[in-house]
């Protein structure tokens, strides 16, 4: 399989009145063409920041300290972080090559413009279509994502649609220019369980139909089981384990991944909406990152004198299974 | 809207009737004091016309129907029909108020936009500083300062809306130019506080909107920052801006009385104040009635604008 996106050593800080927040601290992952990568982790571990950093649309108090985001466009490799973040080149990639959907479809749409207006905006921007054709295209994509009476719905305002319909419209907007990669930041978290399943089905269908890749971000490991091919587990701004979905569920290596899996009793049961809150201890805050392995204060296999001193690197322990844990690093390194 | 105005007219009428005595008595007394005798026939005609010996509702009825016929009553202190007195005053008041409103909007829009998009820059701090000074300076003080500066450095007096030679002249290009020369002072004086206030509102709204998720969504679609700014946050930030039109307008008219007196402007405010002091009830009543109507119209206009800008209002 050929690579579509590589993120290497991504490091993002935020400057706040209380000090510097080290939200993302050297994240690595890859996505292949036509693959679904799931990024899972507790609230605040830096998933959203990672996703927004890919398109370089972070908040204005952010600073990308380090890292590369390499996008493979045909045979060309483009480091998205090297492009001017307000410039033309990156704007040609946003929405056209890589698009994004968000957790809250209500606030992610402008309340004072019609859904159609907002979908057509991307189409008019990235294709040569005129207004009439763009409208046709918007209608057909709305139909494709399962919005009934798309002909008239297109002129609705976001608040006139139900939550599920809004998220479908959001997906339609993201897919309107047939991107190669869809970044989905908790697309089902705000929806109720039956709608969640429908939206995940829709995303899977769309992936097949458009032959695109998806990065889906969630704190719900049930969602990962549903849709992901490859999984990256994040903890406090770092990826601690990356493996195929089967390896994650049947052969998890990192103590954190194991704890995550234990925290939900029935992972095979579909549509399970369980938050990962029942791991011992609390998440340290991003202002005071613990030394060594950041998970050491909650870890069941904590090795005193090592885990609190040495920061483990993400290493490959078997083909396409990487883990960052001293249990798997040779002693004396 | 029509019922609102009718209710307003009743309230206005009751208010101007409240002080004891009636103006006919004071009128006659005034004339006598000046050594003039008013003939009994004339008193009878006036009494009949305004229904002075009749109950309140008859008087009201005579007053309001008179207004619809264009007869606003009689001003005893000016000894003229009210209709002859108020039109030029109302016209100039409207002119000053509307120009002030436009000035307020343009300046506060430009500065507010700049402040919000350059948060914590030197320009932003400067705008904030000047804004607070503008809010804190009383209008009449600003008027006095400007008058002094203008007289001291440019050598001409800027009080009033016209120079002496044009004040009673018929309209002409020269008179218009003269008017414009004077107009900027009352605009600045009565517009500064409002401008400063609106800058703060717009800045806060815009900063709020700029952080909203839909702005990020638009960015991820590849829309340029400038286009995003004007298509989304500015439009939404304007909503509270527009809803201020109604009351800004009213307060511009009523709030500018002191300014108008200090600047000696031939607008409604000073004449209204005078009329209230001398119990010149028909003059005062007509002014208050017109100002109320203008406020109602201002509110209506702002409602219509709001419905255009914000579809959520339209569909409710
Ligand atoms: N604009 C910002 N300013 C300061 N800190 C920020 C900012 N944005 C994010 N952070 C911090 O960065 C860290 C990671 O945030 P992020 O939104 O990526 O978490 P997340 O994994 O997406 O969590 P959730 O599941 O709640 O969405 C958090 O500690 C958060 O407080
Ligand atoms: Mg998030």
XYZ file of C-alpha atoms and ligand atoms in Angstrom:
681
model
C 0.000 0.000 0.000
C 1.232 3.472 -0.730
C 1.428 6.208 1.827
C -0.858 9.213 1.751
C 0.115 11.190 4.836
C 3.049 10.993 7.215
C 3.184 12.952 10.435
C 6.629 13.061 11.998
C 7.637 14.387 15.381
C 4.759 16.871 15.489
C 5.156 19.221 18.446
C 2.662 21.946 19.322
C 2.664 24.389 22.229
C 0.061 26.919 23.302
C 0.968 30.162 24.977
C -1.542 31.002 27.658
C -1.688 33.435 30.534
C -0.978 30.540 32.911
C 2.063 29.400 30.978
C 2.979 27.143 28.102
C 0.753 24.165 27.361
C 2.668 21.382 25.685
C -0.349 19.897 23.973
C 1.368 17.678 21.401
C 4.868 16.389 22.081
C 6.394 14.577 19.147
C 3.580 12.659 17.498
C 4.288 10.205 14.668
C 1.813 8.301 12.537
C 1.098 7.381 8.937
C -1.989 6.861 6.853
C -2.066 4.737 3.722
C -4.306 5.273 0.751
C -7.849 4.042 1.253
C -7.169 3.271 4.896
C -8.926 4.314 8.089
C -6.657 5.383 10.913
C -8.277 5.726 14.305
C -6.702 8.000 16.888
C -7.942 7.205 20.362
C -7.172 8.675 23.751
C -8.638 10.395 26.762
C -9.994 13.891 26.696
C -7.250 16.501 26.515
C -4.530 14.200 25.184
C -4.086 16.317 22.056
C -6.171 14.545 19.419
C -7.932 17.630 18.126
C -4.778 19.679 18.185
C -3.052 16.996 16.111
C -5.856 16.990 13.553
C -5.945 20.753 13.271
C -2.166 20.883 12.983
C -2.353 18.670 9.877
C -4.200 21.467 8.065
C -2.382 24.145 10.045
C -5.601 25.727 11.279
C -4.690 25.943 14.947
C -5.767 28.705 17.318
C -3.758 31.904 17.112
C -1.980 31.321 20.446
C -0.453 28.091 19.154
C 3.063 27.480 18.020
C 4.179 24.521 15.963
C 7.581 23.895 17.480
C 8.668 21.013 15.376
C 7.624 18.340 12.954
C 6.577 17.551 9.422
C 3.247 16.743 7.856
C 4.036 15.154 4.541
C 1.222 14.833 2.097
C 1.738 12.587 -0.924
C 0.013 14.220 -3.851
C 0.412 11.862 -6.803
C 4.192 11.527 -6.883
C 4.874 14.784 -5.177
C 5.651 15.081 -1.473
C 4.493 18.286 0.169
C 5.343 19.274 3.737
C 2.167 21.093 4.717
C 3.795 22.783 7.688
C 6.344 24.421 5.398
C 3.614 26.226 3.473
C 2.488 29.701 4.501
C -0.501 28.985 6.724
C -2.604 31.730 5.145
C -1.184 31.300 1.661
C -2.673 30.090 -1.581
C -0.939 26.719 -1.742
C -2.258 25.373 1.531
C -5.697 26.774 0.768
C -5.726 24.708 -2.402
C -5.170 21.616 -0.285
C -7.678 22.468 2.430
C -11.139 21.385 1.435
C -9.979 19.920 -1.856
C -7.311 17.334 -0.988
C -7.874 17.115 2.752
C -11.087 18.127 4.438
C -12.328 18.001 7.967
C -15.494 17.400 9.967
C -16.111 18.218 13.590
C -17.811 17.037 16.708
C -20.509 19.689 16.891
C -22.226 20.098 13.535
C -24.424 22.857 14.946
C -21.639 25.268 15.821
C -19.436 24.156 12.958
C -21.886 25.606 10.467
C -22.463 29.319 10.324
C -25.940 29.892 11.773
C -26.815 32.697 9.365
C -26.034 31.034 6.043
C -27.907 28.189 4.403
C -26.368 24.757 4.339
C -26.321 24.970 0.542
C -24.480 28.262 0.577
C -21.788 26.765 2.794
C -21.406 23.603 0.745
C -21.310 25.523 -2.518
C -18.625 27.779 -1.126
C -16.107 24.922 -1.193
C -17.246 23.724 -4.619
C -17.014 27.182 -6.165
C -13.614 27.641 -4.622
C -12.003 24.436 -5.797
C -13.730 23.488 -9.037
C -14.407 25.422 -12.200
C -18.146 24.983 -11.829
C -20.472 27.965 -12.043
C -23.128 28.693 -9.442
C -25.839 26.636 -11.045
C -23.642 23.605 -11.533
C -22.259 23.957 -8.015
C -25.794 23.919 -6.692
C -26.550 20.758 -8.666
C -23.423 19.166 -7.283
C -24.332 20.183 -3.738
C -27.787 18.676 -4.153
C -26.443 15.409 -5.484
C -23.889 15.091 -2.711
C -26.597 15.819 -0.127
C -28.642 13.034 -1.669
C -25.624 10.791 -1.553
C -25.190 11.243 2.194
C -28.833 10.344 2.670
C -30.618 13.649 3.127
C -34.203 13.285 1.931
C -35.635 16.014 -0.305
C -32.196 17.458 -0.837
C -33.691 19.772 -3.475
C -35.412 21.831 -0.815
C -33.228 20.957 2.168
C -30.316 22.693 0.513
C -31.934 26.040 1.302
C -32.405 25.229 4.977
C -30.450 26.892 7.717
C -28.460 24.605 10.016
C -30.850 25.034 12.923
C -33.663 23.695 10.770
C -31.977 20.292 10.478
C -31.831 17.592 13.138
C -28.479 16.701 14.716
C -27.985 13.634 12.548
C -28.977 15.495 9.383
C -26.591 18.300 10.237
C -23.721 15.866 10.598
C -24.684 14.327 7.254
C -24.661 17.799 5.732
C -21.270 18.383 7.304
C -19.984 15.197 5.703
C -21.500 16.268 2.403
C -19.666 19.551 2.675
C -16.386 17.793 3.426
C -16.826 15.366 0.533
C -18.063 17.909 -1.987
C -14.670 18.237 -3.661
C -13.821 14.537 -3.417
C -10.843 14.825 -1.075
C -8.228 12.082 -0.699
C -8.235 12.389 3.076
C -11.019 13.110 5.526
C -10.118 14.221 9.037
C -13.042 13.391 11.304
C -12.713 14.830 14.811
C -15.191 12.956 17.002
C -17.871 13.023 14.316
C -20.306 10.921 16.314
C -19.730 12.069 19.876
C -22.568 14.582 19.908
C -25.093 12.199 18.372
C -27.269 9.574 19.980
C -26.390 5.942 19.635
C -28.510 4.871 16.660
C -27.522 7.951 14.689
C -23.875 7.270 15.550
C -24.061 3.891 13.878
C -25.676 5.399 10.777
C -23.005 8.069 10.481
C -20.216 5.507 10.837
C -21.888 3.364 8.148
C -22.134 6.390 5.931
C -18.473 7.208 6.402
C -17.505 3.656 5.542
C -19.660 3.735 2.396
C -18.236 7.075 1.342
C -14.733 5.807 1.876
C -15.390 2.912 -0.502
C -17.148 5.092 -3.017
C -14.578 7.865 -3.180
C -11.576 5.655 -2.423
C -10.364 8.079 0.203
C -8.569 7.676 3.502
C -9.978 8.696 6.851
C -8.405 9.734 10.112
C -11.060 9.308 12.729
C -10.527 10.767 16.166
C -12.474 9.475 19.118
C -12.300 8.665 22.787
C -14.748 5.830 22.185
C -12.914 2.615 21.508
C -16.190 1.145 20.239
C -16.015 3.532 17.297
C -12.492 2.314 16.594
C -13.686 -1.281 16.537
C -16.391 -0.301 14.063
C -14.434 1.511 11.447
C -10.647 1.646 11.861
C -8.023 -0.420 10.042
C -5.072 1.013 11.887
C -5.043 2.544 15.375
C -2.857 5.093 17.136
C -3.311 5.352 20.901
C -2.434 8.747 22.345
C -1.571 9.678 25.879
C -0.743 13.204 27.019
C 0.418 14.526 23.679
C 2.269 11.430 22.468
C 1.444 8.289 20.549
C 2.090 5.362 22.890
C 1.065 2.523 20.618
C 0.321 2.149 16.934
C -0.901 -1.097 15.392
C -3.558 -2.725 13.264
C -6.993 -2.818 14.814
C -6.689 -6.573 15.437
C -3.387 -6.214 17.243
C -4.760 -3.412 19.385
C -7.725 -5.467 20.498
C -6.173 -8.929 20.710
C -2.537 -8.218 21.425
C -2.216 -4.827 23.096
C 1.292 -4.125 24.338
C 1.235 -0.814 26.147
C -0.106 -0.875 29.716
C -2.207 2.175 28.858
C -3.827 0.460 25.870
C -4.580 -2.554 28.046
C -6.111 -0.347 30.701
C -8.207 1.368 28.050
C -9.544 -1.948 26.821
C -10.235 -3.153 30.347
C -12.182 -0.015 31.103
C -14.940 -1.077 28.721
C -16.352 -4.513 29.516
C -17.919 -5.483 26.180
C -16.009 -4.104 23.280
C -17.626 -6.459 20.803
C -21.033 -5.054 21.470
C -21.745 -2.511 18.806
C -22.764 1.064 19.433
C -21.333 0.987 22.890
C -20.953 4.520 24.098
C -18.576 4.308 26.991
C -16.124 6.966 27.956
C -12.669 5.929 29.033
C -12.726 7.282 32.500
C -12.124 4.357 34.775
C -8.360 4.119 34.677
C -6.615 4.507 38.029
C -5.523 8.014 38.867
C -6.150 11.194 37.008
C -4.652 12.550 33.839
C -1.822 14.930 34.705
C -2.397 18.354 33.245
C -0.553 19.597 30.222
C 1.197 22.359 32.161
C 3.107 19.901 34.342
C 4.077 16.923 32.247
C 5.542 14.128 34.433
C 9.144 13.152 33.833
C 10.123 9.986 32.000
C 7.172 8.001 30.700
C 4.215 10.291 31.299
C 1.989 7.350 32.169
C 4.214 6.103 35.005
C 2.102 7.504 37.830
C -0.924 5.485 36.728
C 0.842 2.431 35.330
C 0.345 -1.043 36.811
C 3.750 -2.148 35.633
C 5.648 0.854 36.861
C 9.365 0.173 37.259
C 10.810 2.562 39.815
C 14.016 4.242 38.792
C 13.410 3.653 35.093
C 9.922 4.714 34.089
C 10.103 8.027 35.937
C 13.475 8.865 34.372
C 13.583 7.680 30.804
C 11.154 8.781 28.126
C 10.458 5.741 25.938
C 10.597 6.094 22.152
C 8.057 4.630 19.774
C 9.789 1.464 18.536
C 8.721 -1.275 16.168
C 8.368 -4.567 18.042
C 6.891 -6.512 15.154
C 6.009 -5.500 11.577
C 3.549 -2.607 11.744
C 3.221 -2.765 15.525
C 4.910 0.071 17.394
C 4.908 0.787 21.078
C 6.542 3.355 23.369
C 7.171 1.536 26.629
C 10.303 0.596 28.537
C 8.988 -2.942 29.023
C 9.887 -3.499 25.396
C 13.147 -1.592 25.329
C 16.381 -3.396 26.113
C 17.727 -2.572 29.497
C 20.800 -0.401 29.653
C 19.827 1.735 26.664
C -47.070 50.199 14.774
C -50.150 52.383 14.369
C -51.581 51.245 17.731
C -48.198 51.910 19.333
C -48.226 55.440 18.003
C -51.803 56.027 19.162
C -50.980 54.832 22.652
C -47.912 57.030 22.598
C -49.993 60.030 21.627
C -52.305 59.452 24.582
C -49.407 59.126 26.991
C -47.811 62.255 25.598
C -51.039 64.162 25.898
C -51.632 63.108 29.478
C -48.098 64.099 30.389
C -48.339 67.566 28.945
C -51.701 68.042 30.660
C -50.333 67.143 34.054
C -49.119 70.522 35.272
C -51.903 72.520 36.910
C -53.515 75.414 35.099
C -53.935 75.747 31.389
C -51.930 77.729 28.969
C -54.834 79.950 27.947
C -54.942 81.438 31.425
C -51.170 81.885 31.438
C -51.381 83.282 27.932
C -53.897 85.905 28.893
C -51.989 86.675 32.089
C -48.777 86.969 30.110
C -50.321 89.333 27.606
C -51.780 91.421 30.380
C -48.473 91.678 32.131
C -47.000 92.925 28.900
C -49.697 95.582 28.795
C -51.803 93.939 26.100
C -55.456 93.174 26.504
C -56.760 90.063 24.762
C -60.276 90.500 23.450
C -62.932 88.205 24.985
C -63.917 86.993 21.484
C -60.404 85.788 20.806
C -60.360 83.970 24.142
C -63.640 82.297 23.250
C -62.380 81.188 19.843
C -59.285 79.676 21.377
C -61.246 78.030 24.183
C -63.601 76.473 21.671
C -60.820 75.331 19.342
C -58.849 73.509 22.015
C -61.774 72.525 24.222
C -60.393 74.023 27.389
C -63.545 73.837 29.419
C -64.195 70.259 28.364
C -63.084 66.932 29.794
C -59.663 65.445 29.022
C -60.758 63.018 26.307
C -62.443 65.772 24.311
C -59.328 67.878 24.533
C -57.269 64.914 23.434
C -59.611 64.256 20.552
C -59.413 67.872 19.397
C -55.633 67.761 19.663
C -55.049 64.499 17.808
C -57.508 65.232 14.994
C -55.883 68.620 14.669
C -52.543 66.928 14.159
C -53.918 64.826 11.339
C -55.123 67.997 9.676
C -51.676 69.518 10.135
C -52.688 71.782 13.018
C -50.386 71.169 15.937
C -51.849 73.755 18.209
C -50.614 77.129 19.257
C -47.450 78.150 21.020
C -48.212 80.902 23.444
C -44.614 81.705 24.266
C -43.767 82.226 20.594
C -47.210 83.471 19.781
C -47.191 81.384 16.622
C -48.821 78.151 15.498
C -46.635 75.202 16.513
C -46.536 74.001 12.909
C -44.543 77.053 11.897
C -41.974 76.464 14.606
C -41.132 72.805 14.595
C -40.439 71.837 11.004
C -37.089 73.464 10.566
C -36.100 72.368 14.058
C -37.141 68.794 13.446
C -35.440 68.780 10.058
C -32.150 70.000 11.468
C -32.456 67.592 14.401
C -32.903 64.708 12.002
C -29.982 65.906 9.929
C -27.685 66.127 12.931
C -28.864 62.817 14.396
C -28.634 60.827 11.190
C -25.226 62.213 10.286
C -24.079 61.441 13.807
C -25.407 57.917 13.528
C -23.609 57.369 10.235
C -20.409 58.834 11.630
C -20.705 56.625 14.702
C -21.233 53.521 12.624
C -18.456 54.064 10.123
C -15.842 55.039 12.663
C -16.703 52.387 15.219
C -16.960 49.710 12.532
C -13.522 50.497 11.147
C -11.827 50.782 14.515
C -13.669 47.824 16.052
C -12.744 45.622 13.116
C -9.123 46.674 13.345
C -9.003 46.192 17.107
C -10.460 42.706 16.936
C -8.253 41.481 14.122
C -5.165 42.984 15.727
C -5.930 42.046 19.323
C -3.303 43.238 21.800
C -1.418 45.194 19.146
C -0.377 48.780 19.776
C -3.223 49.973 17.566
C -5.686 47.942 19.610
C -4.453 49.441 22.878
C -4.564 52.903 21.367
C -8.123 52.424 20.154
C -9.133 51.108 23.569
C -7.490 54.048 25.303
C -9.073 56.662 23.076
C -12.366 54.809 23.311
C -12.426 54.967 27.087
C -11.512 58.632 27.059
C -14.330 59.204 24.597
C -16.737 57.363 26.882
C -15.622 59.223 29.956
C -15.628 62.782 28.598
C -18.949 64.552 29.048
C -20.303 65.810 25.731
C -20.662 69.427 26.771
C -17.049 69.438 27.914
C -15.927 68.150 24.555
C -18.077 70.812 22.942
C -16.466 73.568 24.993
C -12.985 72.271 24.233
C -13.645 72.068 20.511
C -15.221 75.508 20.485
C -12.257 76.952 22.289
C -9.731 75.247 20.026
C -11.566 76.266 16.905
C -11.811 79.889 18.003
C -8.254 80.005 19.231
C -6.581 78.381 16.266
C -8.873 78.854 13.285
C -10.312 82.104 14.374
C -13.915 81.303 13.719
C -16.785 80.578 16.012
C -18.375 77.234 15.476
C -21.424 77.496 17.610
C -24.781 77.076 15.961
C -25.380 75.331 12.678
C -25.174 78.427 10.497
C -23.103 81.549 10.392
C -24.918 84.736 11.288
C -25.468 85.861 7.711
C -27.054 82.554 6.655
C -29.204 81.830 9.675
C -32.373 83.291 8.239
C -31.415 83.261 4.584
C -33.246 81.005 2.119
C -31.541 77.736 1.139
C -28.658 78.024 -1.341
C -25.412 76.249 -2.156
C -23.531 78.724 -0.022
C -25.844 78.096 2.920
C -25.386 74.348 2.506
C -21.615 74.693 2.553
C -21.914 76.886 5.593
C -24.022 74.198 7.247
C -21.461 71.495 6.495
C -18.745 73.681 7.981
C -20.635 73.761 11.251
C -22.092 70.285 11.226
C -18.946 68.336 12.081
C -18.703 69.778 15.568
C -22.066 68.533 16.847
C -21.442 65.236 15.050
C -18.167 64.718 16.866
C -19.475 66.017 20.134
C -22.604 63.932 20.319
C -21.145 60.950 18.446
C -17.968 60.301 20.405
C -19.438 58.536 23.384
C -21.643 56.349 21.194
C -18.723 55.560 18.924
C -16.546 54.560 21.844
C -19.293 52.323 23.177
C -19.908 50.660 19.829
C -16.197 50.033 19.299
C -16.152 48.054 22.525
C -19.260 46.121 21.538
C -18.036 45.307 18.052
C -14.590 44.318 19.248
C -15.971 41.994 21.901
C -18.495 40.452 19.513
C -15.952 39.935 16.795
C -13.409 38.363 19.104
C -16.141 36.069 20.300
C -17.135 35.105 16.780
C -13.579 34.700 15.513
C -13.073 31.909 18.021
C -16.189 30.005 16.969
C -15.933 26.580 15.347
C -17.595 27.695 12.119
C -14.628 29.962 11.446
C -12.327 26.950 11.672
C -14.690 25.043 9.392
C -14.481 27.791 6.793
C -10.694 27.738 7.079
C -10.547 23.998 6.515
C -12.524 24.536 3.322
C -9.715 26.714 2.002
C -11.497 30.057 2.226
C -9.133 33.011 2.623
C -8.990 34.832 5.949
C -10.309 38.098 4.600
C -13.277 36.458 2.956
C -14.020 34.468 6.090
C -13.882 37.606 8.204
C -16.465 39.472 6.172
C -18.712 36.613 5.233
C -19.073 35.081 8.674
C -17.978 36.813 11.889
C -18.578 40.386 10.778
C -22.094 39.587 9.757
C -22.884 37.861 13.004
C -21.097 40.468 15.081
C -23.263 43.108 13.415
C -26.422 41.651 14.904
C -26.120 43.266 18.331
C -24.780 46.308 16.524
C -27.951 46.711 14.523
C -30.255 46.147 17.437
C -28.760 49.242 19.012
C -30.046 51.465 16.193
C -33.451 51.954 17.770
C -32.313 53.292 21.074
C -29.098 54.896 19.845
C -31.264 56.997 17.619
C -33.582 58.058 20.395
C -30.772 58.797 22.798
C -28.973 60.758 20.121
C -31.945 63.053 19.839
C -32.800 63.419 23.491
C -29.266 63.093 24.813
C -27.979 65.912 22.706
C -29.965 68.613 24.504
C -27.072 69.818 26.629
C -24.753 69.697 23.657
C -27.265 71.606 21.600
C -27.601 74.267 24.262
C -23.855 74.614 24.702
C -23.336 74.717 20.965
C -26.383 76.883 20.449
C -27.831 74.537 17.836
C -31.232 75.368 16.289
C -32.431 71.800 16.908
C -35.380 70.370 18.766
C -33.716 69.816 22.137
C -33.317 73.376 23.410
C -36.736 74.435 22.153
C -38.324 71.431 23.821
C -36.592 72.234 27.086
C -37.764 75.821 26.849
C -41.307 74.746 26.075
C -41.365 72.425 29.067
C -40.137 75.160 31.352
C -42.790 77.615 30.208
C -45.588 75.031 30.071
C -45.994 75.661 26.380
C -47.968 72.462 26.158
C -48.758 72.172 22.474
C -45.211 72.914 21.440
C -43.782 70.452 23.968
C -46.409 67.871 23.104
C -45.714 68.019 19.395
C -41.991 67.603 19.923
C -42.370 64.700 22.304
C -44.862 63.084 19.976
C -42.549 63.377 16.986
C -39.552 62.130 18.879
C -41.545 59.117 20.019
C -42.590 58.404 16.462
C -38.966 58.611 15.357
C -37.981 56.143 18.047
C -40.693 53.758 16.927
C -39.486 54.089 13.361
C -35.884 53.558 14.465
C -36.861 50.363 16.243
C -38.836 49.183 13.234
C -35.892 49.822 10.922
C -33.557 47.940 13.228
C -35.998 45.014 13.407
C -36.180 44.846 9.628
C -32.404 44.985 9.304
C -32.052 42.279 11.939
C -34.407 40.002 10.081
C -32.347 40.484 6.947
C -29.067 39.700 8.674
C -30.200 36.923 10.984
C -32.448 34.227 9.522
C -33.077 32.768 12.966
C -35.198 35.809 13.739
C -37.050 35.594 10.454
C -38.277 32.062 11.046
C -39.298 32.372 14.642
N -6.161 27.338 22.056
C -5.652 26.673 23.102
N -5.027 27.356 24.086
C -4.500 26.705 25.148
N -4.549 25.390 25.316
C -5.159 24.657 24.379
C -5.743 25.254 23.221
N -6.288 24.284 22.466
C -6.054 23.127 23.109
N -5.377 23.340 24.259
C -4.917 22.328 25.219
O -4.258 21.312 24.521
C -4.537 20.055 25.089
C -5.027 19.101 24.030
O -6.298 19.552 23.578
P -7.154 18.776 22.485
O -8.307 19.663 22.154
O -6.291 18.351 21.368
O -7.651 17.521 23.280
P -8.513 16.298 22.713
O -7.639 15.101 22.801
O -9.066 16.634 21.392
O -9.623 16.207 23.799
P -11.210 16.021 23.629
O -11.462 14.559 23.631
O -11.737 16.679 24.856
O -11.619 16.711 22.373
C -5.513 20.280 26.209
O -4.824 20.293 27.428
C -6.082 21.652 25.919
O -6.413 22.305 27.100
Mg -11.037 17.156 20.687
